[in-house]
């Protein structure tokens, strides 16, 4: 186990995330009416993300368009407050999705969140200039959106819709609670400061430090939890020295003062 092994595992994870997202980009938009609908409405795109599970990509991304055809609208207020109508639209043969019980719930829940948190406009989730990690976190707050869908959505927003996000292929790693924890426990840093994190990223992944940003953050959020890290199911489980105590206050590290 060495720093080089940790870096290799993080790079491989980053490349997998990027190529999975790129594959979705290539397959996603093949039906012009559905494509035009998605391009015309950030809300349609957000709902489309919910569909991308258990279906071929082209069928999934046609979902919002077909749902609006069946309902006669894609009005958020009605999607949130008329769950029976949404459920019926999904269930009418041929069903709009394999998961005819789950998808309507996710759609109504997403509509409610868009109304409550984003003034009814999903574009508020990914304003121009926002950092990819912030956008990812906002997407993960929606029922039915996990890491894979969030990463794919970000990739599509940038590559297909031209949304300008910071950090997608930037030259560094964003310092945050998850990233710093993983860097400490994997031994990539022994001093806890933003500069140390950025320097370590540039050292272990000099060709593209930003590549290890998202995988590190995802590992920190999912397995390298502050208490009881799940090393046995962690992507880095076989290469990480597991310095779990390094994240304990006052133990072995100097903390950032700003
Ligand atoms: S969960 Fe365990 S193996 Fe994974 S990064 Fe954290 S300490 Fe290392």
mmCIF file of C-alpha atoms and ligand atoms in Angstrom:
data_model
loop_
_atom_site.group_PDB
_atom_site.id
_atom_site.type_symbol
_atom_site.label_atom_id
_atom_site.label_comp_id
_atom_site.label_asym_id
_atom_site.label_seq_id
_atom_site.Cartn_x
_atom_site.Cartn_y
_atom_site.Cartn_z
ATOM 1 C CA UNK A 1 0.000 0.000 0.000
ATOM 2 C CA UNK A 2 1.459 3.328 -1.027
ATOM 3 C CA UNK A 3 0.415 6.792 -2.015
ATOM 4 C CA UNK A 4 0.851 5.705 -5.601
ATOM 5 C CA UNK A 5 -1.716 2.900 -5.129
ATOM 6 C CA UNK A 6 -4.232 5.284 -3.576
ATOM 7 C CA UNK A 7 -3.722 7.766 -6.400
ATOM 8 C CA UNK A 8 -4.114 5.047 -9.036
ATOM 9 C CA UNK A 9 -7.369 3.813 -7.445
ATOM 10 C CA UNK A 10 -8.757 7.358 -7.279
ATOM 11 C CA UNK A 11 -7.785 8.064 -10.893
ATOM 12 C CA UNK A 12 -9.403 4.830 -12.074
ATOM 13 C CA UNK A 13 -12.583 5.685 -10.193
ATOM 14 C CA UNK A 14 -12.571 9.175 -11.718
ATOM 15 C CA UNK A 15 -12.080 7.801 -15.218
ATOM 16 C CA UNK A 16 -14.943 5.321 -14.727
ATOM 17 C CA UNK A 17 -17.275 8.105 -13.605
ATOM 18 C CA UNK A 18 -16.280 10.249 -16.574
ATOM 19 C CA UNK A 19 -16.666 7.485 -19.158
ATOM 20 C CA UNK A 20 -20.000 6.305 -17.723
ATOM 21 C CA UNK A 21 -21.278 9.837 -18.018
ATOM 22 C CA UNK A 22 -19.863 10.202 -21.533
ATOM 23 C CA UNK A 23 -21.576 6.965 -22.631
ATOM 24 C CA UNK A 24 -24.881 8.324 -21.394
ATOM 25 C CA UNK A 25 -24.262 11.522 -23.336
ATOM 26 C CA UNK A 26 -23.757 9.557 -26.524
ATOM 27 C CA UNK A 27 -26.897 7.470 -26.122
ATOM 28 C CA UNK A 28 -29.260 9.874 -24.531
ATOM 29 C CA UNK A 29 -30.845 12.167 -27.016
ATOM 30 C CA UNK A 30 -31.915 10.472 -30.199
ATOM 31 C CA UNK A 31 -35.577 11.438 -30.530
ATOM 32 C CA UNK A 32 -35.913 15.053 -31.751
ATOM 33 C CA UNK A 33 -39.236 15.955 -30.029
ATOM 34 C CA UNK A 34 -38.007 14.666 -26.683
ATOM 35 C CA UNK A 35 -34.598 16.290 -27.191
ATOM 36 C CA UNK A 36 -36.197 19.646 -28.014
ATOM 37 C CA UNK A 37 -38.436 19.357 -24.972
ATOM 38 C CA UNK A 38 -35.495 18.674 -22.668
ATOM 39 C CA UNK A 39 -33.547 21.569 -24.144
ATOM 40 C CA UNK A 40 -36.488 23.924 -23.695
ATOM 41 C CA UNK A 41 -37.100 23.148 -20.040
ATOM 42 C CA UNK A 42 -34.698 22.711 -17.139
ATOM 43 C CA UNK A 43 -37.539 21.108 -15.210
ATOM 44 C CA UNK A 44 -38.030 18.514 -17.953
ATOM 45 C CA UNK A 45 -34.325 17.733 -17.829
ATOM 46 C CA UNK A 46 -34.383 17.324 -14.041
ATOM 47 C CA UNK A 47 -37.371 14.967 -14.294
ATOM 48 C CA UNK A 48 -35.596 13.127 -17.105
ATOM 49 C CA UNK A 49 -32.728 12.390 -14.741
ATOM 50 C CA UNK A 50 -35.209 10.560 -12.507
ATOM 51 C CA UNK A 51 -36.199 8.312 -15.420
ATOM 52 C CA UNK A 52 -32.639 7.141 -16.104
ATOM 53 C CA UNK A 53 -32.813 3.898 -14.237
ATOM 54 C CA UNK A 54 -33.801 0.468 -15.499
ATOM 55 C CA UNK A 55 -34.449 1.707 -19.049
ATOM 56 C CA UNK A 56 -32.342 2.251 -22.163
ATOM 57 C CA UNK A 57 -31.182 5.862 -22.199
ATOM 58 C CA UNK A 58 -33.222 6.925 -25.222
ATOM 59 C CA UNK A 59 -36.437 5.624 -23.627
ATOM 60 C CA UNK A 60 -35.626 7.205 -20.294
ATOM 61 C CA UNK A 61 -34.984 10.653 -21.754
ATOM 62 C CA UNK A 62 -38.227 10.506 -23.727
ATOM 63 C CA UNK A 63 -40.051 10.153 -20.391
ATOM 64 C CA UNK A 64 -40.696 13.821 -19.532
ATOM 65 C CA UNK A 65 -42.010 14.524 -23.035
ATOM 66 C CA UNK A 66 -44.327 11.501 -22.970
ATOM 67 C CA UNK A 67 -45.477 12.329 -19.450
ATOM 68 C CA UNK A 68 -46.358 15.876 -20.498
ATOM 69 C CA UNK A 69 -48.258 14.521 -23.502
ATOM 70 C CA UNK A 70 -50.294 12.208 -21.314
ATOM 71 C CA UNK A 71 -50.997 14.806 -18.639
ATOM 72 C CA UNK A 72 -51.402 17.698 -21.034
ATOM 73 C CA UNK A 73 -48.926 19.714 -18.953
ATOM 74 C CA UNK A 74 -45.742 19.581 -16.920
ATOM 75 C CA UNK A 75 -46.976 22.045 -14.343
ATOM 76 C CA UNK A 76 -45.023 21.678 -11.108
ATOM 77 C CA UNK A 77 -47.894 22.662 -8.887
ATOM 78 C CA UNK A 78 -50.103 19.994 -10.415
ATOM 79 C CA UNK A 79 -47.340 17.390 -10.439
ATOM 80 C CA UNK A 80 -46.835 17.995 -6.728
ATOM 81 C CA UNK A 81 -50.495 18.156 -5.745
ATOM 82 C CA UNK A 82 -52.133 15.663 -8.089
ATOM 83 C CA UNK A 83 -50.139 12.489 -7.379
ATOM 84 C CA UNK A 84 -52.984 10.215 -8.458
ATOM 85 C CA UNK A 85 -53.088 11.794 -11.904
ATOM 86 C CA UNK A 86 -49.307 11.400 -12.184
ATOM 87 C CA UNK A 87 -49.538 7.780 -11.127
ATOM 88 C CA UNK A 88 -52.293 7.102 -13.673
ATOM 89 C CA UNK A 89 -50.275 8.729 -16.452
ATOM 90 C CA UNK A 90 -47.337 6.463 -15.683
ATOM 91 C CA UNK A 91 -49.443 3.301 -15.434
ATOM 92 C CA UNK A 92 -51.483 3.735 -18.619
ATOM 93 C CA UNK A 93 -50.365 1.097 -21.132
ATOM 94 C CA UNK A 94 -47.747 1.116 -22.383
ATOM 95 C CA UNK A 95 -46.362 2.090 -18.988
ATOM 96 C CA UNK A 96 -43.991 5.044 -19.018
ATOM 97 C CA UNK A 97 -41.459 3.268 -16.851
ATOM 98 C CA UNK A 98 -40.609 -0.097 -15.361
ATOM 99 C CA UNK A 99 -41.028 1.330 -11.884
ATOM 100 C CA UNK A 100 -44.629 2.506 -12.167
ATOM 101 C CA UNK A 101 -44.989 2.977 -8.414
ATOM 102 C CA UNK A 102 -41.677 4.630 -7.664
ATOM 103 C CA UNK A 103 -41.270 7.071 -10.547
ATOM 104 C CA UNK A 104 -44.553 8.935 -9.927
ATOM 105 C CA UNK A 105 -43.506 9.443 -6.299
ATOM 106 C CA UNK A 106 -40.119 10.777 -7.335
ATOM 107 C CA UNK A 107 -41.701 13.107 -9.906
ATOM 108 C CA UNK A 108 -44.200 14.558 -7.416
ATOM 109 C CA UNK A 109 -41.490 14.897 -4.778
ATOM 110 C CA UNK A 110 -39.132 16.630 -7.242
ATOM 111 C CA UNK A 111 -41.893 19.030 -8.273
ATOM 112 C CA UNK A 112 -42.474 19.913 -4.615
ATOM 113 C CA UNK A 113 -38.767 20.499 -4.010
ATOM 114 C CA UNK A 114 -38.427 22.641 -7.141
ATOM 115 C CA UNK A 115 -41.327 24.795 -5.972
ATOM 116 C CA UNK A 116 -40.075 25.062 -2.401
ATOM 117 C CA UNK A 117 -36.346 25.501 -2.981
ATOM 118 C CA UNK A 118 -35.844 26.772 -6.538
ATOM 119 C CA UNK A 119 -38.836 29.009 -7.241
ATOM 120 C CA UNK A 120 -40.121 26.429 -9.681
ATOM 121 C CA UNK A 121 -37.071 26.465 -11.937
ATOM 122 C CA UNK A 122 -34.543 23.629 -11.915
ATOM 123 C CA UNK A 123 -31.997 25.913 -13.567
ATOM 124 C CA UNK A 124 -31.490 27.298 -10.062
ATOM 125 C CA UNK A 125 -29.798 24.026 -9.157
ATOM 126 C CA UNK A 126 -27.005 24.665 -11.649
ATOM 127 C CA UNK A 127 -26.542 28.439 -12.045
ATOM 128 C CA UNK A 128 -23.698 29.416 -14.323
ATOM 129 C CA UNK A 129 -20.397 29.379 -12.469
ATOM 130 C CA UNK A 130 -21.564 27.047 -9.689
ATOM 131 C CA UNK A 131 -19.084 24.414 -8.605
ATOM 132 C CA UNK A 132 -19.773 20.906 -9.793
ATOM 133 C CA UNK A 133 -19.649 19.608 -6.230
ATOM 134 C CA UNK A 134 -22.324 22.045 -5.089
ATOM 135 C CA UNK A 135 -24.530 21.113 -8.032
ATOM 136 C CA UNK A 136 -23.959 17.439 -7.265
ATOM 137 C CA UNK A 137 -24.952 17.925 -3.655
ATOM 138 C CA UNK A 138 -28.144 19.754 -4.647
ATOM 139 C CA UNK A 139 -29.058 16.993 -7.077
ATOM 140 C CA UNK A 140 -28.447 14.341 -4.431
ATOM 141 C CA UNK A 141 -31.086 15.995 -2.246
ATOM 142 C CA UNK A 142 -33.794 14.878 -4.684
ATOM 143 C CA UNK A 143 -35.577 11.585 -4.068
ATOM 144 C CA UNK A 144 -34.454 9.166 -6.764
ATOM 145 C CA UNK A 145 -31.104 10.817 -7.526
ATOM 146 C CA UNK A 146 -28.008 9.014 -6.281
ATOM 147 C CA UNK A 147 -24.343 9.457 -7.079
ATOM 148 C CA UNK A 148 -24.472 7.900 -10.514
ATOM 149 C CA UNK A 149 -27.418 9.947 -11.731
ATOM 150 C CA UNK A 150 -25.990 13.119 -10.243
ATOM 151 C CA UNK A 151 -22.623 12.601 -11.947
ATOM 152 C CA UNK A 152 -24.338 11.829 -15.249
ATOM 153 C CA UNK A 153 -26.589 14.877 -14.941
ATOM 154 C CA UNK A 154 -23.617 17.156 -14.335
ATOM 155 C CA UNK A 155 -21.804 15.712 -17.329
ATOM 156 C CA UNK A 156 -24.855 16.204 -19.541
ATOM 157 C CA UNK A 157 -25.400 19.761 -18.333
ATOM 158 C CA UNK A 158 -21.854 20.665 -19.226
ATOM 159 C CA UNK A 159 -21.306 18.643 -22.403
ATOM 160 C CA UNK A 160 -24.789 18.680 -23.944
ATOM 161 C CA UNK A 161 -26.402 21.840 -22.638
ATOM 162 C CA UNK A 162 -23.345 24.045 -22.342
ATOM 163 C CA UNK A 163 -23.878 24.958 -18.688
ATOM 164 C CA UNK A 164 -20.741 26.613 -17.335
ATOM 165 C CA UNK A 165 -19.757 24.888 -14.096
ATOM 166 C CA UNK A 166 -16.572 25.299 -12.137
ATOM 167 C CA UNK A 167 -14.546 22.259 -11.217
ATOM 168 C CA UNK A 168 -15.654 19.879 -13.993
ATOM 169 C CA UNK A 169 -12.177 19.655 -15.433
ATOM 170 C CA UNK A 170 -10.400 22.119 -13.291
ATOM 171 C CA UNK A 171 -6.850 21.737 -12.220
ATOM 172 C CA UNK A 172 -7.451 21.183 -8.570
ATOM 173 C CA UNK A 173 -9.539 19.554 -5.887
ATOM 174 C CA UNK A 174 -12.140 21.458 -3.928
ATOM 175 C CA UNK A 175 -11.431 21.391 -0.212
ATOM 176 C CA UNK A 176 -14.450 20.281 1.763
ATOM 177 C CA UNK A 177 -15.269 18.073 4.737
ATOM 178 C CA UNK A 178 -15.461 14.866 2.704
ATOM 179 C CA UNK A 179 -12.374 15.472 0.616
ATOM 180 C CA UNK A 180 -10.178 16.485 3.558
ATOM 181 C CA UNK A 181 -11.273 13.413 5.517
ATOM 182 C CA UNK A 182 -10.371 11.016 2.706
ATOM 183 C CA UNK A 183 -7.076 12.766 2.062
ATOM 184 C CA UNK A 184 -6.167 12.491 5.735
ATOM 185 C CA UNK A 185 -7.154 8.874 6.167
ATOM 186 C CA UNK A 186 -5.513 7.707 2.958
ATOM 187 C CA UNK A 187 -2.302 9.429 3.971
ATOM 188 C CA UNK A 188 -2.285 11.831 1.023
ATOM 189 C CA UNK A 189 -1.924 14.671 3.546
ATOM 190 C CA UNK A 190 -0.844 14.829 7.150
ATOM 191 C CA UNK A 191 -1.671 18.494 7.640
ATOM 192 C CA UNK A 192 -5.272 19.558 7.276
ATOM 193 C CA UNK A 193 -5.277 22.735 5.213
ATOM 194 C CA UNK A 194 -6.783 23.625 1.837
ATOM 195 C CA UNK A 195 -3.318 24.268 0.424
ATOM 196 C CA UNK A 196 -2.078 20.855 1.538
ATOM 197 C CA UNK A 197 -5.059 19.197 -0.155
ATOM 198 C CA UNK A 198 -4.453 21.071 -3.407
ATOM 199 C CA UNK A 199 -0.727 20.362 -3.322
ATOM 200 C CA UNK A 200 -1.336 16.664 -2.677
ATOM 201 C CA UNK A 201 -3.818 16.433 -5.569
ATOM 202 C CA UNK A 202 -1.294 18.036 -7.912
ATOM 203 C CA UNK A 203 1.436 15.680 -6.645
ATOM 204 C CA UNK A 204 -0.472 12.406 -7.043
ATOM 205 C CA UNK A 205 -2.402 13.292 -10.198
ATOM 206 C CA UNK A 206 -0.271 15.926 -11.937
ATOM 207 C CA UNK A 207 -1.838 15.510 -15.372
ATOM 208 C CA UNK A 208 -5.368 16.300 -14.113
ATOM 209 C CA UNK A 209 -5.704 16.927 -10.373
ATOM 210 C CA UNK A 210 -9.401 17.673 -10.824
ATOM 211 C CA UNK A 211 -9.994 14.093 -11.971
ATOM 212 C CA UNK A 212 -9.791 12.830 -8.396
ATOM 213 C CA UNK A 213 -12.090 15.530 -7.049
ATOM 214 C CA UNK A 214 -15.452 13.833 -7.569
ATOM 215 C CA UNK A 215 -14.382 10.268 -6.677
ATOM 216 C CA UNK A 216 -12.769 11.503 -3.470
ATOM 217 C CA UNK A 217 -15.860 13.464 -2.533
ATOM 218 C CA UNK A 218 -18.128 10.502 -3.289
ATOM 219 C CA UNK A 219 -15.987 8.154 -1.185
ATOM 220 C CA UNK A 220 -16.027 10.642 1.670
ATOM 221 C CA UNK A 221 -19.753 10.992 1.493
ATOM 222 C CA UNK A 222 -20.589 7.314 1.110
ATOM 223 C CA UNK A 223 -18.031 5.124 2.855
ATOM 224 C CA UNK A 224 -15.410 7.234 4.595
ATOM 225 C CA UNK A 225 -17.924 8.559 7.065
ATOM 226 C CA UNK A 226 -16.770 10.555 10.119
ATOM 227 C CA UNK A 227 -17.858 7.768 12.469
ATOM 228 C CA UNK A 228 -17.593 4.097 11.551
ATOM 229 C CA UNK A 229 -15.992 4.323 8.084
ATOM 230 C CA UNK A 230 -17.097 1.391 5.902
ATOM 231 C CA UNK A 231 -13.607 0.303 4.812
ATOM 232 C CA UNK A 232 -14.804 -3.186 3.839
ATOM 233 C CA UNK A 233 -16.935 -1.805 1.002
ATOM 234 C CA UNK A 234 -14.797 1.211 0.127
ATOM 235 C CA UNK A 235 -13.272 1.649 -3.325
ATOM 236 C CA UNK A 236 -9.973 2.294 -1.594
ATOM 237 C CA UNK A 237 -10.288 -0.567 0.881
ATOM 238 C CA UNK A 238 -7.370 -2.574 -0.531
ATOM 239 C CA UNK A 239 -4.939 0.306 -0.906
ATOM 240 C CA UNK A 240 -5.795 2.673 1.938
ATOM 241 C CA UNK A 241 -3.619 2.690 5.076
ATOM 242 C CA UNK A 242 -6.803 3.548 7.008
ATOM 243 C CA UNK A 243 -5.492 6.333 9.200
ATOM 244 C CA UNK A 244 -8.949 6.708 10.690
ATOM 245 C CA UNK A 245 -7.599 8.406 13.811
ATOM 246 C CA UNK A 246 -6.229 11.266 11.692
ATOM 247 C CA UNK A 247 -9.684 12.749 11.484
ATOM 248 C CA UNK A 248 -10.083 12.838 15.266
ATOM 249 C CA UNK A 249 -9.811 16.370 16.677
ATOM 250 C CA UNK A 250 -6.307 17.189 17.777
ATOM 251 C CA UNK A 251 -4.780 13.911 16.706
ATOM 252 C CA UNK A 252 -1.813 13.993 14.400
ATOM 253 C CA UNK A 253 -2.840 16.838 12.160
ATOM 254 C CA UNK A 254 -2.748 20.586 12.116
ATOM 255 C CA UNK A 255 -6.125 21.965 11.239
ATOM 256 C CA UNK A 256 -6.844 24.789 8.873
ATOM 257 C CA UNK A 257 -7.354 28.099 10.592
ATOM 258 C CA UNK A 258 -9.510 29.566 7.839
HETATM 259 S S1 LIG B 1 -13.472 4.240 4.258
HETATM 260 FE FE1 LIG B 1 -11.634 3.259 5.073
HETATM 261 S S2 LIG B 1 -10.568 2.484 3.245
HETATM 262 FE FE2 LIG B 1 -12.038 4.042 2.552
HETATM 263 S S3 LIG B 1 -10.877 5.952 2.484
HETATM 264 FE FE3 LIG B 1 -11.896 5.841 4.492
HETATM 265 S S4 LIG B 1 -10.360 4.926 5.875
HETATM 266 FE FE4 LIG B 1 -9.703 4.499 3.750
#
